[in-house]
């Protein structure tokens, strides 16, 4: 995987060999790295598949401003909701959920 965008030291946007994009989370993934460098795949803790090239700017902004812990909590909540309700839960829920988690903690 190649780094395409560094959100912070722990969250980056990456692309694999066939051009699929991911948001990956891991301790120190973006530390002292630059776009175009290879991702240290051993450090990856969580991978989010980006199904569309048109990622909402709001989500990109939130990822860059959000701590890894909040992203993990949001992912656990969405995962649990999808188990209970199936595919009716849209991935767009991440935007409002992350925003609400941050607001509640602040």
PDB file of C-alpha atoms in Angstrom:
ATOM      1  CA  UNK A   1       0.000   0.000   0.000  1.00  0.00           C
ATOM      2  CA  UNK A   2       1.086   3.536  -0.813  1.00  0.00           C
ATOM      3  CA  UNK A   3       0.300   6.616   1.293  1.00  0.00           C
ATOM      4  CA  UNK A   4      -1.998   9.072  -0.520  1.00  0.00           C
ATOM      5  CA  UNK A   5      -2.907  11.422   2.355  1.00  0.00           C
ATOM      6  CA  UNK A   6      -1.751  11.742   5.954  1.00  0.00           C
ATOM      7  CA  UNK A   7      -4.504  12.861   8.333  1.00  0.00           C
ATOM      8  CA  UNK A   8      -2.361  12.591  11.461  1.00  0.00           C
ATOM      9  CA  UNK A   9       0.313  10.310  12.936  1.00  0.00           C
ATOM     10  CA  UNK A  10      -2.156   7.457  13.307  1.00  0.00           C
ATOM     11  CA  UNK A  11      -4.614   7.798  10.403  1.00  0.00           C
ATOM     12  CA  UNK A  12      -3.785   7.812   6.693  1.00  0.00           C
ATOM     13  CA  UNK A  13      -5.466   7.357   3.335  1.00  0.00           C
ATOM     14  CA  UNK A  14      -3.738   4.675   1.286  1.00  0.00           C
ATOM     15  CA  UNK A  15      -4.043   2.953  -2.075  1.00  0.00           C
ATOM     16  CA  UNK A  16      -3.243  -0.656  -2.894  1.00  0.00           C
ATOM     17  CA  UNK A  17      -1.636  -2.055  -6.056  1.00  0.00           C
ATOM     18  CA  UNK A  18      -4.912  -2.189  -8.000  1.00  0.00           C
ATOM     19  CA  UNK A  19      -6.002   1.344  -7.103  1.00  0.00           C
ATOM     20  CA  UNK A  20      -8.489   0.670  -4.294  1.00  0.00           C
ATOM     21  CA  UNK A  21      -8.430   3.299  -1.562  1.00  0.00           C
ATOM     22  CA  UNK A  22      -8.549   2.748   2.181  1.00  0.00           C
ATOM     23  CA  UNK A  23      -8.424   4.726   5.381  1.00  0.00           C
ATOM     24  CA  UNK A  24      -6.096   2.856   7.714  1.00  0.00           C
ATOM     25  CA  UNK A  25      -5.545   3.358  11.415  1.00  0.00           C
ATOM     26  CA  UNK A  26      -2.530   2.310  13.418  1.00  0.00           C
ATOM     27  CA  UNK A  27      -0.160   3.710  15.980  1.00  0.00           C
ATOM     28  CA  UNK A  28       2.462   5.824  14.202  1.00  0.00           C
ATOM     29  CA  UNK A  29       1.413   4.984  10.618  1.00  0.00           C
ATOM     30  CA  UNK A  30       1.853   8.573   9.437  1.00  0.00           C
ATOM     31  CA  UNK A  31       4.718   9.566  11.727  1.00  0.00           C
ATOM     32  CA  UNK A  32       7.608  11.049   9.684  1.00  0.00           C
ATOM     33  CA  UNK A  33       6.026   9.747   6.469  1.00  0.00           C
ATOM     34  CA  UNK A  34       5.241  11.481   3.188  1.00  0.00           C
ATOM     35  CA  UNK A  35       2.705  10.903   0.440  1.00  0.00           C
ATOM     36  CA  UNK A  36       3.950   8.265  -1.991  1.00  0.00           C
ATOM     37  CA  UNK A  37       5.830   6.225   0.599  1.00  0.00           C
ATOM     38  CA  UNK A  38       4.913   2.657   1.449  1.00  0.00           C
ATOM     39  CA  UNK A  39       2.643   1.931   4.399  1.00  0.00           C
ATOM     40  CA  UNK A  40       4.133  -0.128   7.212  1.00  0.00           C
ATOM     41  CA  UNK A  41       1.400  -2.756   7.036  1.00  0.00           C
ATOM     42  CA  UNK A  42       2.465  -4.385  10.318  1.00  0.00           C
ATOM     43  CA  UNK A  43       1.262  -1.242  12.138  1.00  0.00           C
ATOM     44  CA  UNK A  44      -2.253  -1.335  10.648  1.00  0.00           C
ATOM     45  CA  UNK A  45      -4.880  -1.947  13.338  1.00  0.00           C
ATOM     46  CA  UNK A  46      -8.058  -1.077  11.407  1.00  0.00           C
ATOM     47  CA  UNK A  47      -8.886  -0.689   7.708  1.00  0.00           C
ATOM     48  CA  UNK A  48     -11.870   1.143   6.227  1.00  0.00           C
ATOM     49  CA  UNK A  49     -12.580   0.450   2.549  1.00  0.00           C
ATOM     50  CA  UNK A  50     -13.480   3.553   0.538  1.00  0.00           C
ATOM     51  CA  UNK A  51     -16.110   2.309  -1.900  1.00  0.00           C
ATOM     52  CA  UNK A  52     -16.449   5.596  -3.745  1.00  0.00           C
ATOM     53  CA  UNK A  53     -13.957   8.082  -5.138  1.00  0.00           C
ATOM     54  CA  UNK A  54     -16.322  10.836  -4.011  1.00  0.00           C
ATOM     55  CA  UNK A  55     -15.678  10.862  -0.286  1.00  0.00           C
ATOM     56  CA  UNK A  56     -17.610  13.621   1.445  1.00  0.00           C
ATOM     57  CA  UNK A  57     -15.250  16.440   2.427  1.00  0.00           C
ATOM     58  CA  UNK A  58     -16.933  16.534   5.843  1.00  0.00           C
ATOM     59  CA  UNK A  59     -15.787  12.947   6.504  1.00  0.00           C
ATOM     60  CA  UNK A  60     -12.232  13.712   5.407  1.00  0.00           C
ATOM     61  CA  UNK A  61     -12.177  16.773   7.678  1.00  0.00           C
ATOM     62  CA  UNK A  62     -13.538  14.767  10.621  1.00  0.00           C
ATOM     63  CA  UNK A  63     -10.988  11.985  10.165  1.00  0.00           C
ATOM     64  CA  UNK A  64      -8.186  14.514  10.234  1.00  0.00           C
ATOM     65  CA  UNK A  65      -9.507  16.139  13.416  1.00  0.00           C
ATOM     66  CA  UNK A  66     -10.556  13.002  15.289  1.00  0.00           C
ATOM     67  CA  UNK A  67      -8.521  10.880  17.658  1.00  0.00           C
ATOM     68  CA  UNK A  68      -8.037   7.219  16.848  1.00  0.00           C
ATOM     69  CA  UNK A  69     -10.026   6.219  19.922  1.00  0.00           C
ATOM     70  CA  UNK A  70     -13.127   8.070  18.688  1.00  0.00           C
ATOM     71  CA  UNK A  71     -12.848   6.437  15.262  1.00  0.00           C
ATOM     72  CA  UNK A  72     -12.588   3.017  16.876  1.00  0.00           C
ATOM     73  CA  UNK A  73     -15.623   3.675  19.084  1.00  0.00           C
ATOM     74  CA  UNK A  74     -17.644   4.847  16.075  1.00  0.00           C
ATOM     75  CA  UNK A  75     -16.623   1.737  14.135  1.00  0.00           C
ATOM     76  CA  UNK A  76     -17.654  -0.540  17.001  1.00  0.00           C
ATOM     77  CA  UNK A  77     -21.051   1.174  17.239  1.00  0.00           C
ATOM     78  CA  UNK A  78     -21.669   0.955  13.491  1.00  0.00           C
ATOM     79  CA  UNK A  79     -20.512  -2.677  13.421  1.00  0.00           C
ATOM     80  CA  UNK A  80     -22.904  -3.556  16.226  1.00  0.00           C
ATOM     81  CA  UNK A  81     -25.761  -1.698  14.521  1.00  0.00           C
ATOM     82  CA  UNK A  82     -25.100  -3.523  11.243  1.00  0.00           C
ATOM     83  CA  UNK A  83     -25.206  -6.873  13.043  1.00  0.00           C
ATOM     84  CA  UNK A  84     -28.583  -5.982  14.542  1.00  0.00           C
ATOM     85  CA  UNK A  85     -30.188  -4.231  11.549  1.00  0.00           C
ATOM     86  CA  UNK A  86     -28.252  -5.418   8.517  1.00  0.00           C
ATOM     87  CA  UNK A  87     -27.616  -3.326   5.442  1.00  0.00           C
ATOM     88  CA  UNK A  88     -30.166  -0.640   6.288  1.00  0.00           C
ATOM     89  CA  UNK A  89     -27.373   1.082   8.251  1.00  0.00           C
ATOM     90  CA  UNK A  90     -25.573   3.388   5.833  1.00  0.00           C
ATOM     91  CA  UNK A  91     -21.849   4.087   6.061  1.00  0.00           C
ATOM     92  CA  UNK A  92     -22.774   7.769   5.961  1.00  0.00           C
ATOM     93  CA  UNK A  93     -23.691   7.424   9.625  1.00  0.00           C
ATOM     94  CA  UNK A  94     -19.986   7.711  10.455  1.00  0.00           C
ATOM     95  CA  UNK A  95     -20.085  11.460   9.790  1.00  0.00           C
ATOM     96  CA  UNK A  96     -22.786  12.274  12.331  1.00  0.00           C
ATOM     97  CA  UNK A  97     -21.671   9.601  14.788  1.00  0.00           C
ATOM     98  CA  UNK A  98     -18.058  10.805  14.958  1.00  0.00           C
ATOM     99  CA  UNK A  99     -19.263  14.376  15.228  1.00  0.00           C
ATOM    100  CA  UNK A 100     -21.610  13.459  18.100  1.00  0.00           C
ATOM    101  CA  UNK A 101     -18.943  11.449  19.938  1.00  0.00           C
ATOM    102  CA  UNK A 102     -16.549  14.406  19.781  1.00  0.00           C
ATOM    103  CA  UNK A 103     -19.229  16.830  20.942  1.00  0.00           C
ATOM    104  CA  UNK A 104     -20.277  14.591  23.839  1.00  0.00           C
ATOM    105  CA  UNK A 105     -16.715  14.228  25.083  1.00  0.00           C
ATOM    106  CA  UNK A 106     -15.887  17.915  24.756  1.00  0.00           C
TER     107      UNK A 106
END
